[in-house]
Amino acid sequence: MIILDGKKVAEKSNLEIKNKVENLKAQAGRSPFLAAILVGDDKASETYVSMKEKTCHRLGLESKSFKLPESSSTEDVLGLIRELNKNANVDGILLQHPVPKQVDEMKCFNEIGLDKDVDGVNTQGYGNMAMGIEAFHSCTPFGIMRLLDAYKVDCTGKLAIVVGRSQILGKPMSAMLLNSNATVLTAHSKTKNLNELISIGDIIVAAVGKPKFIKANNLKKDSILIDAGYHPELNCGDVDMEGIEKIVSAYTPVPGGVGPMTINSLILNTVKSMEKRIDG
Ligand code: NAP
């Protein structure tokens, strides 16, 4: 049984990023710059943005958060995104999800220039990724694919069940697994007989947003479990891990699995963005 140690894989990649950033600084006279937009007072979002910023600074990148009030309109957020799109020193723009309900999140995601969409939330970028055209990949599923790759998990021919179909996680996850030759089934809140489906999957990705929703003892023997969920208040994911070691052949721990890979992928994309910018 293998623990898919996202913390370890992310740290190895972070060291490589740190070296790249030093080289970029010497070459271009500045560090890669990530602009994070935080709308409103969501405490969890503040924590996530602060974690991303801290990792940026630790690896030598510049990062600044732009805080907009809870009462902001879609136009307010679009205005800031347009300014950041125009700023030649900004390499990546992250709009932290979720935004207050009066803000049209999708419209804002789609305003982010494709060349700066390092969080991979733009609809056109998603389409490009799904079609195998170069694009920044949505960070959480990209981090998961990179983690599987680091442990040499071959998805070819495996039956993957992705539970969740959100724009940022479930849908791009399914597309990436499909592009890696898995046979993919995407489940959601209207799916019938979910437990039966889960019990035949070779790879299960839990992206439901409900603590301990999927029971480990319902998984197929020797399957691979990816728990993308995170519930800081309970320090658990979307899977009830009771007895997991005796069932699966590999799994991601929570914390220390998918989370560190998400942040690492965001930073990797930001560095790539600056590399492309200076290479013209
Ligand atoms: P989301 O937007 O709330 O989407 C949840 C998905 O789960 C929806 O597609 C929903 O289906 C589906 N769902 C809800 N109840 C279900 C049920 N009973 N059976 C089957 N499917 C059900 O959440 P998200 O943003 O994708 O995030 C999912 C989880 O990942 C959360 O725990 C979040 O904290 C975590 N996350 C972690 C990271 C990280 O870096 N580790 C990053 C992002 C998110 P419908 O579409 O039908 O409503």
PDB file of C-alpha atoms in Angstrom, residues 45-208:
ATOM      1  CA  SER A  45     -10.524  31.994   1.567  1.00  0.00           C
ATOM      2  CA  GLU A  46      -8.330  34.412   3.535  1.00  0.00           C
ATOM      3  CA  THR A  47      -6.418  31.432   4.941  1.00  0.00           C
ATOM      4  CA  TYR A  48      -6.005  29.820   1.487  1.00  0.00           C
ATOM      5  CA  VAL A  49      -4.770  33.085  -0.087  1.00  0.00           C
ATOM      6  CA  SER A  50      -2.357  33.660   2.782  1.00  0.00           C
ATOM      7  CA  MET A  51      -0.974  30.082   2.419  1.00  0.00           C
ATOM      8  CA  LYS A  52      -0.460  30.638  -1.311  1.00  0.00           C
ATOM      9  CA  GLU A  53       1.258  33.980  -0.703  1.00  0.00           C
ATOM     10  CA  LYS A  54       3.550  32.548   1.978  1.00  0.00           C
ATOM     11  CA  THR A  55       4.657  29.742  -0.352  1.00  0.00           C
ATOM     12  CA  CYS A  56       5.261  32.279  -3.156  1.00  0.00           C
ATOM     13  CA  HIS A  57       7.479  34.381  -0.885  1.00  0.00           C
ATOM     14  CA  ARG A  58       9.341  31.326   0.419  1.00  0.00           C
ATOM     15  CA  LEU A  59      10.207  30.357  -3.172  1.00  0.00           C
ATOM     16  CA  GLY A  60      11.270  33.876  -4.206  1.00  0.00           C
ATOM     17  CA  LEU A  61       8.142  34.897  -6.162  1.00  0.00           C
ATOM     18  CA  GLU A  62       6.337  38.158  -5.580  1.00  0.00           C
ATOM     19  CA  SER A  63       2.716  37.984  -4.555  1.00  0.00           C
ATOM     20  CA  LYS A  64       0.215  40.604  -3.562  1.00  0.00           C
ATOM     21  CA  SER A  65      -3.400  40.206  -2.546  1.00  0.00           C
ATOM     22  CA  PHE A  66      -5.992  42.721  -3.701  1.00  0.00           C
ATOM     23  CA  LYS A  67      -8.857  42.783  -1.241  1.00  0.00           C
ATOM     24  CA  LEU A  68     -12.273  43.965  -2.414  1.00  0.00           C
ATOM     25  CA  PRO A  69     -15.207  44.541  -0.028  1.00  0.00           C
ATOM     26  CA  GLU A  70     -18.074  42.047   0.452  1.00  0.00           C
ATOM     27  CA  SER A  71     -20.431  44.530  -1.258  1.00  0.00           C
ATOM     28  CA  SER A  72     -18.380  44.552  -4.516  1.00  0.00           C
ATOM     29  CA  SER A  73     -20.215  44.242  -7.824  1.00  0.00           C
ATOM     30  CA  THR A  74     -19.252  42.120 -10.822  1.00  0.00           C
ATOM     31  CA  GLU A  75     -18.078  45.365 -12.524  1.00  0.00           C
ATOM     32  CA  ASP A  76     -15.761  46.154  -9.568  1.00  0.00           C
ATOM     33  CA  VAL A  77     -14.070  42.766  -9.865  1.00  0.00           C
ATOM     34  CA  LEU A  78     -13.941  42.942 -13.682  1.00  0.00           C
ATOM     35  CA  GLY A  79     -12.319  46.402 -13.446  1.00  0.00           C
ATOM     36  CA  LEU A  80      -9.525  45.094 -11.220  1.00  0.00           C
ATOM     37  CA  ILE A  81      -8.974  42.051 -13.451  1.00  0.00           C
ATOM     38  CA  ARG A  82      -8.707  44.320 -16.530  1.00  0.00           C
ATOM     39  CA  GLU A  83      -6.068  46.463 -14.778  1.00  0.00           C
ATOM     40  CA  LEU A  84      -4.064  43.380 -13.807  1.00  0.00           C
ATOM     41  CA  ASN A  85      -4.374  41.968 -17.346  1.00  0.00           C
ATOM     42  CA  LYS A  86      -2.769  45.180 -18.642  1.00  0.00           C
ATOM     43  CA  ASN A  87       0.050  45.253 -16.074  1.00  0.00           C
ATOM     44  CA  ALA A  88       3.117  43.809 -17.825  1.00  0.00           C
ATOM     45  CA  ASN A  89       4.718  42.874 -14.496  1.00  0.00           C
ATOM     46  CA  VAL A  90       1.836  40.592 -13.451  1.00  0.00           C
ATOM     47  CA  ASP A  91       2.346  36.983 -14.562  1.00  0.00           C
ATOM     48  CA  GLY A  92      -0.595  35.307 -12.898  1.00  0.00           C
ATOM     49  CA  ILE A  93      -4.052  36.297 -11.653  1.00  0.00           C
ATOM     50  CA  LEU A  94      -5.901  34.251  -9.066  1.00  0.00           C
ATOM     51  CA  LEU A  95      -9.510  35.060  -8.218  1.00  0.00           C
ATOM     52  CA  GLN A  96     -10.168  33.169  -4.989  1.00  0.00           C
ATOM     53  CA  HIS A  97     -13.342  31.058  -5.106  1.00  0.00           C
ATOM     54  CA  PRO A  98     -16.017  31.587  -3.803  1.00  0.00           C
ATOM     55  CA  VAL A  99     -16.961  35.224  -4.403  1.00  0.00           C
ATOM     56  CA  PRO A 100     -20.050  36.895  -2.816  1.00  0.00           C
ATOM     57  CA  LYS A 101     -23.269  35.766  -4.509  1.00  0.00           C
ATOM     58  CA  GLN A 102     -24.002  39.076  -6.308  1.00  0.00           C
ATOM     59  CA  VAL A 103     -20.719  38.689  -8.233  1.00  0.00           C
ATOM     60  CA  ASP A 104     -20.879  36.698 -11.475  1.00  0.00           C
ATOM     61  CA  GLU A 105     -17.923  34.411 -10.813  1.00  0.00           C
ATOM     62  CA  MET A 106     -17.871  32.798 -14.243  1.00  0.00           C
ATOM     63  CA  LYS A 107     -17.869  36.193 -15.986  1.00  0.00           C
ATOM     64  CA  CYS A 108     -14.933  37.256 -13.799  1.00  0.00           C
ATOM     65  CA  PHE A 109     -13.026  34.001 -14.416  1.00  0.00           C
ATOM     66  CA  ASN A 110     -13.506  34.513 -18.154  1.00  0.00           C
ATOM     67  CA  GLU A 111     -12.146  38.078 -17.995  1.00  0.00           C
ATOM     68  CA  ILE A 112      -8.757  36.776 -16.800  1.00  0.00           C
ATOM     69  CA  GLY A 113      -6.390  36.834 -19.774  1.00  0.00           C
ATOM     70  CA  LEU A 114      -5.624  33.309 -21.005  1.00  0.00           C
ATOM     71  CA  ASP A 115      -1.905  34.074 -20.695  1.00  0.00           C
ATOM     72  CA  LYS A 116      -2.349  34.950 -16.966  1.00  0.00           C
ATOM     73  CA  ASP A 117      -4.956  32.350 -16.005  1.00  0.00           C
ATOM     74  CA  VAL A 118      -2.505  30.400 -13.828  1.00  0.00           C
ATOM     75  CA  ASP A 119      -5.346  28.930 -11.720  1.00  0.00           C
ATOM     76  CA  GLY A 120      -6.882  27.462 -14.891  1.00  0.00           C
ATOM     77  CA  VAL A 121     -10.422  28.787 -14.391  1.00  0.00           C
ATOM     78  CA  ASN A 122     -11.107  30.412 -17.761  1.00  0.00           C
ATOM     79  CA  THR A 123     -13.719  28.583 -19.874  1.00  0.00           C
ATOM     80  CA  GLN A 124     -11.646  28.855 -23.063  1.00  0.00           C
ATOM     81  CA  GLY A 125      -8.579  27.558 -21.216  1.00  0.00           C
ATOM     82  CA  TYR A 126     -10.674  24.624 -19.968  1.00  0.00           C
ATOM     83  CA  GLY A 127     -11.815  23.899 -23.535  1.00  0.00           C
ATOM     84  CA  ASN A 128      -8.237  24.056 -24.803  1.00  0.00           C
ATOM     85  CA  MET A 129      -7.059  21.734 -22.050  1.00  0.00           C
ATOM     86  CA  ALA A 130      -9.869  19.256 -22.761  1.00  0.00           C
ATOM     87  CA  MET A 131      -8.974  19.273 -26.480  1.00  0.00           C
ATOM     88  CA  GLY A 132      -5.288  18.783 -25.765  1.00  0.00           C
ATOM     89  CA  ILE A 133      -4.360  22.346 -26.815  1.00  0.00           C
ATOM     90  CA  GLU A 134      -1.783  24.134 -24.669  1.00  0.00           C
ATOM     91  CA  ALA A 135      -3.382  25.921 -21.702  1.00  0.00           C
ATOM     92  CA  PHE A 136      -2.888  26.401 -17.994  1.00  0.00           C
ATOM     93  CA  HIS A 137      -4.575  23.477 -16.284  1.00  0.00           C
ATOM     94  CA  SER A 138      -6.898  23.935 -13.326  1.00  0.00           C
ATOM     95  CA  CYS A 139      -4.569  23.627 -10.334  1.00  0.00           C
ATOM     96  CA  THR A 140      -6.221  20.984  -8.137  1.00  0.00           C
ATOM     97  CA  PRO A 141      -6.785  18.367 -10.878  1.00  0.00           C
ATOM     98  CA  PHE A 142      -3.426  19.270 -12.443  1.00  0.00           C
ATOM     99  CA  GLY A 143      -1.784  18.721  -9.048  1.00  0.00           C
ATOM    100  CA  ILE A 144      -3.552  15.346  -8.765  1.00  0.00           C
ATOM    101  CA  MET A 145      -2.349  14.252 -12.228  1.00  0.00           C
ATOM    102  CA  ARG A 146       1.209  15.323 -11.365  1.00  0.00           C
ATOM    103  CA  LEU A 147       1.004  13.388  -8.097  1.00  0.00           C
ATOM    104  CA  LEU A 148      -0.151  10.229  -9.925  1.00  0.00           C
ATOM    105  CA  ASP A 149       2.663  10.762 -12.397  1.00  0.00           C
ATOM    106  CA  ALA A 150       5.249  11.119  -9.605  1.00  0.00           C
ATOM    107  CA  TYR A 151       4.201   7.677  -8.327  1.00  0.00           C
ATOM    108  CA  LYS A 152       4.144   6.268 -11.886  1.00  0.00           C
ATOM    109  CA  VAL A 153       0.438   5.439 -11.752  1.00  0.00           C
ATOM    110  CA  ASP A 154      -0.623   4.555 -15.299  1.00  0.00           C
ATOM    111  CA  CYS A 155      -4.270   5.534 -15.854  1.00  0.00           C
ATOM    112  CA  THR A 156      -4.569   3.679 -19.176  1.00  0.00           C
ATOM    113  CA  GLY A 157      -7.682   1.528 -19.292  1.00  0.00           C
ATOM    114  CA  LYS A 158      -8.517   2.091 -15.635  1.00  0.00           C
ATOM    115  CA  LEU A 159     -12.096   2.886 -14.683  1.00  0.00           C
ATOM    116  CA  ALA A 160     -11.976   6.285 -12.953  1.00  0.00           C
ATOM    117  CA  ILE A 161     -14.977   7.542 -11.001  1.00  0.00           C
ATOM    118  CA  VAL A 162     -14.870  11.282 -10.290  1.00  0.00           C
ATOM    119  CA  VAL A 163     -17.434  12.255  -7.666  1.00  0.00           C
ATOM    120  CA  GLY A 164     -18.185  15.953  -8.259  1.00  0.00           C
ATOM    121  CA  ARG A 165     -18.526  18.059 -11.413  1.00  0.00           C
ATOM    122  CA  SER A 166     -17.522  21.571 -10.367  1.00  0.00           C
ATOM    123  CA  GLN A 167     -15.934  23.908 -12.903  1.00  0.00           C
ATOM    124  CA  ILE A 168     -12.640  24.068 -10.979  1.00  0.00           C
ATOM    125  CA  LEU A 169     -12.315  20.449  -9.924  1.00  0.00           C
ATOM    126  CA  GLY A 170     -14.641  17.646 -11.033  1.00  0.00           C
ATOM    127  CA  LYS A 171     -15.056  18.561 -14.724  1.00  0.00           C
ATOM    128  CA  PRO A 172     -11.389  19.326 -15.489  1.00  0.00           C
ATOM    129  CA  MET A 173     -10.391  16.258 -13.438  1.00  0.00           C
ATOM    130  CA  SER A 174     -12.552  14.047 -15.658  1.00  0.00           C
ATOM    131  CA  ALA A 175     -11.108  15.625 -18.814  1.00  0.00           C
ATOM    132  CA  MET A 176      -7.514  15.170 -17.630  1.00  0.00           C
ATOM    133  CA  LEU A 177      -8.110  11.515 -16.700  1.00  0.00           C
ATOM    134  CA  LEU A 178      -9.751  10.939 -20.084  1.00  0.00           C
ATOM    135  CA  ASN A 179      -6.745  12.531 -21.805  1.00  0.00           C
ATOM    136  CA  SER A 180      -4.599  10.061 -19.845  1.00  0.00           C
ATOM    137  CA  ASN A 181      -6.577   7.176 -21.359  1.00  0.00           C
ATOM    138  CA  ALA A 182      -8.684   6.308 -18.317  1.00  0.00           C
ATOM    139  CA  THR A 183     -12.322   5.317 -18.849  1.00  0.00           C
ATOM    140  CA  VAL A 184     -14.104   8.067 -16.946  1.00  0.00           C
ATOM    141  CA  LEU A 185     -17.408   8.355 -15.196  1.00  0.00           C
ATOM    142  CA  THR A 186     -18.370  11.664 -13.571  1.00  0.00           C
ATOM    143  CA  ALA A 187     -20.859  11.415 -10.701  1.00  0.00           C
ATOM    144  CA  HIS A 188     -22.830  14.278  -9.149  1.00  0.00           C
ATOM    145  CA  SER A 189     -25.720  14.974  -6.790  1.00  0.00           C
ATOM    146  CA  LYS A 190     -28.288  13.513  -9.232  1.00  0.00           C
ATOM    147  CA  THR A 191     -26.333  10.292  -9.846  1.00  0.00           C
ATOM    148  CA  LYS A 192     -28.202   7.125  -8.928  1.00  0.00           C
ATOM    149  CA  ASN A 193     -26.609   4.145  -7.168  1.00  0.00           C
ATOM    150  CA  LEU A 194     -23.411   6.041  -6.366  1.00  0.00           C
ATOM    151  CA  ASN A 195     -22.190   3.401  -3.922  1.00  0.00           C
ATOM    152  CA  GLU A 196     -22.427   0.692  -6.593  1.00  0.00           C
ATOM    153  CA  LEU A 197     -20.370   2.822  -8.990  1.00  0.00           C
ATOM    154  CA  ILE A 198     -17.776   3.588  -6.362  1.00  0.00           C
ATOM    155  CA  SER A 199     -17.398  -0.095  -5.572  1.00  0.00           C
ATOM    156  CA  ILE A 200     -16.233  -0.904  -9.153  1.00  0.00           C
ATOM    157  CA  GLY A 201     -13.841   2.026  -9.749  1.00  0.00           C
ATOM    158  CA  ASP A 202     -10.100   1.450 -10.186  1.00  0.00           C
ATOM    159  CA  ILE A 203      -9.461   5.133  -9.410  1.00  0.00           C
ATOM    160  CA  ILE A 204     -11.822   7.137  -7.216  1.00  0.00           C
ATOM    161  CA  VAL A 205     -11.554  10.917  -6.979  1.00  0.00           C
ATOM    162  CA  ALA A 206     -13.620  12.382  -4.158  1.00  0.00           C
ATOM    163  CA  ALA A 207     -14.494  16.020  -4.911  1.00  0.00           C
ATOM    164  CA  VAL A 208     -17.881  16.341  -3.208  1.00  0.00           C
TER     165      VAL A 208
END
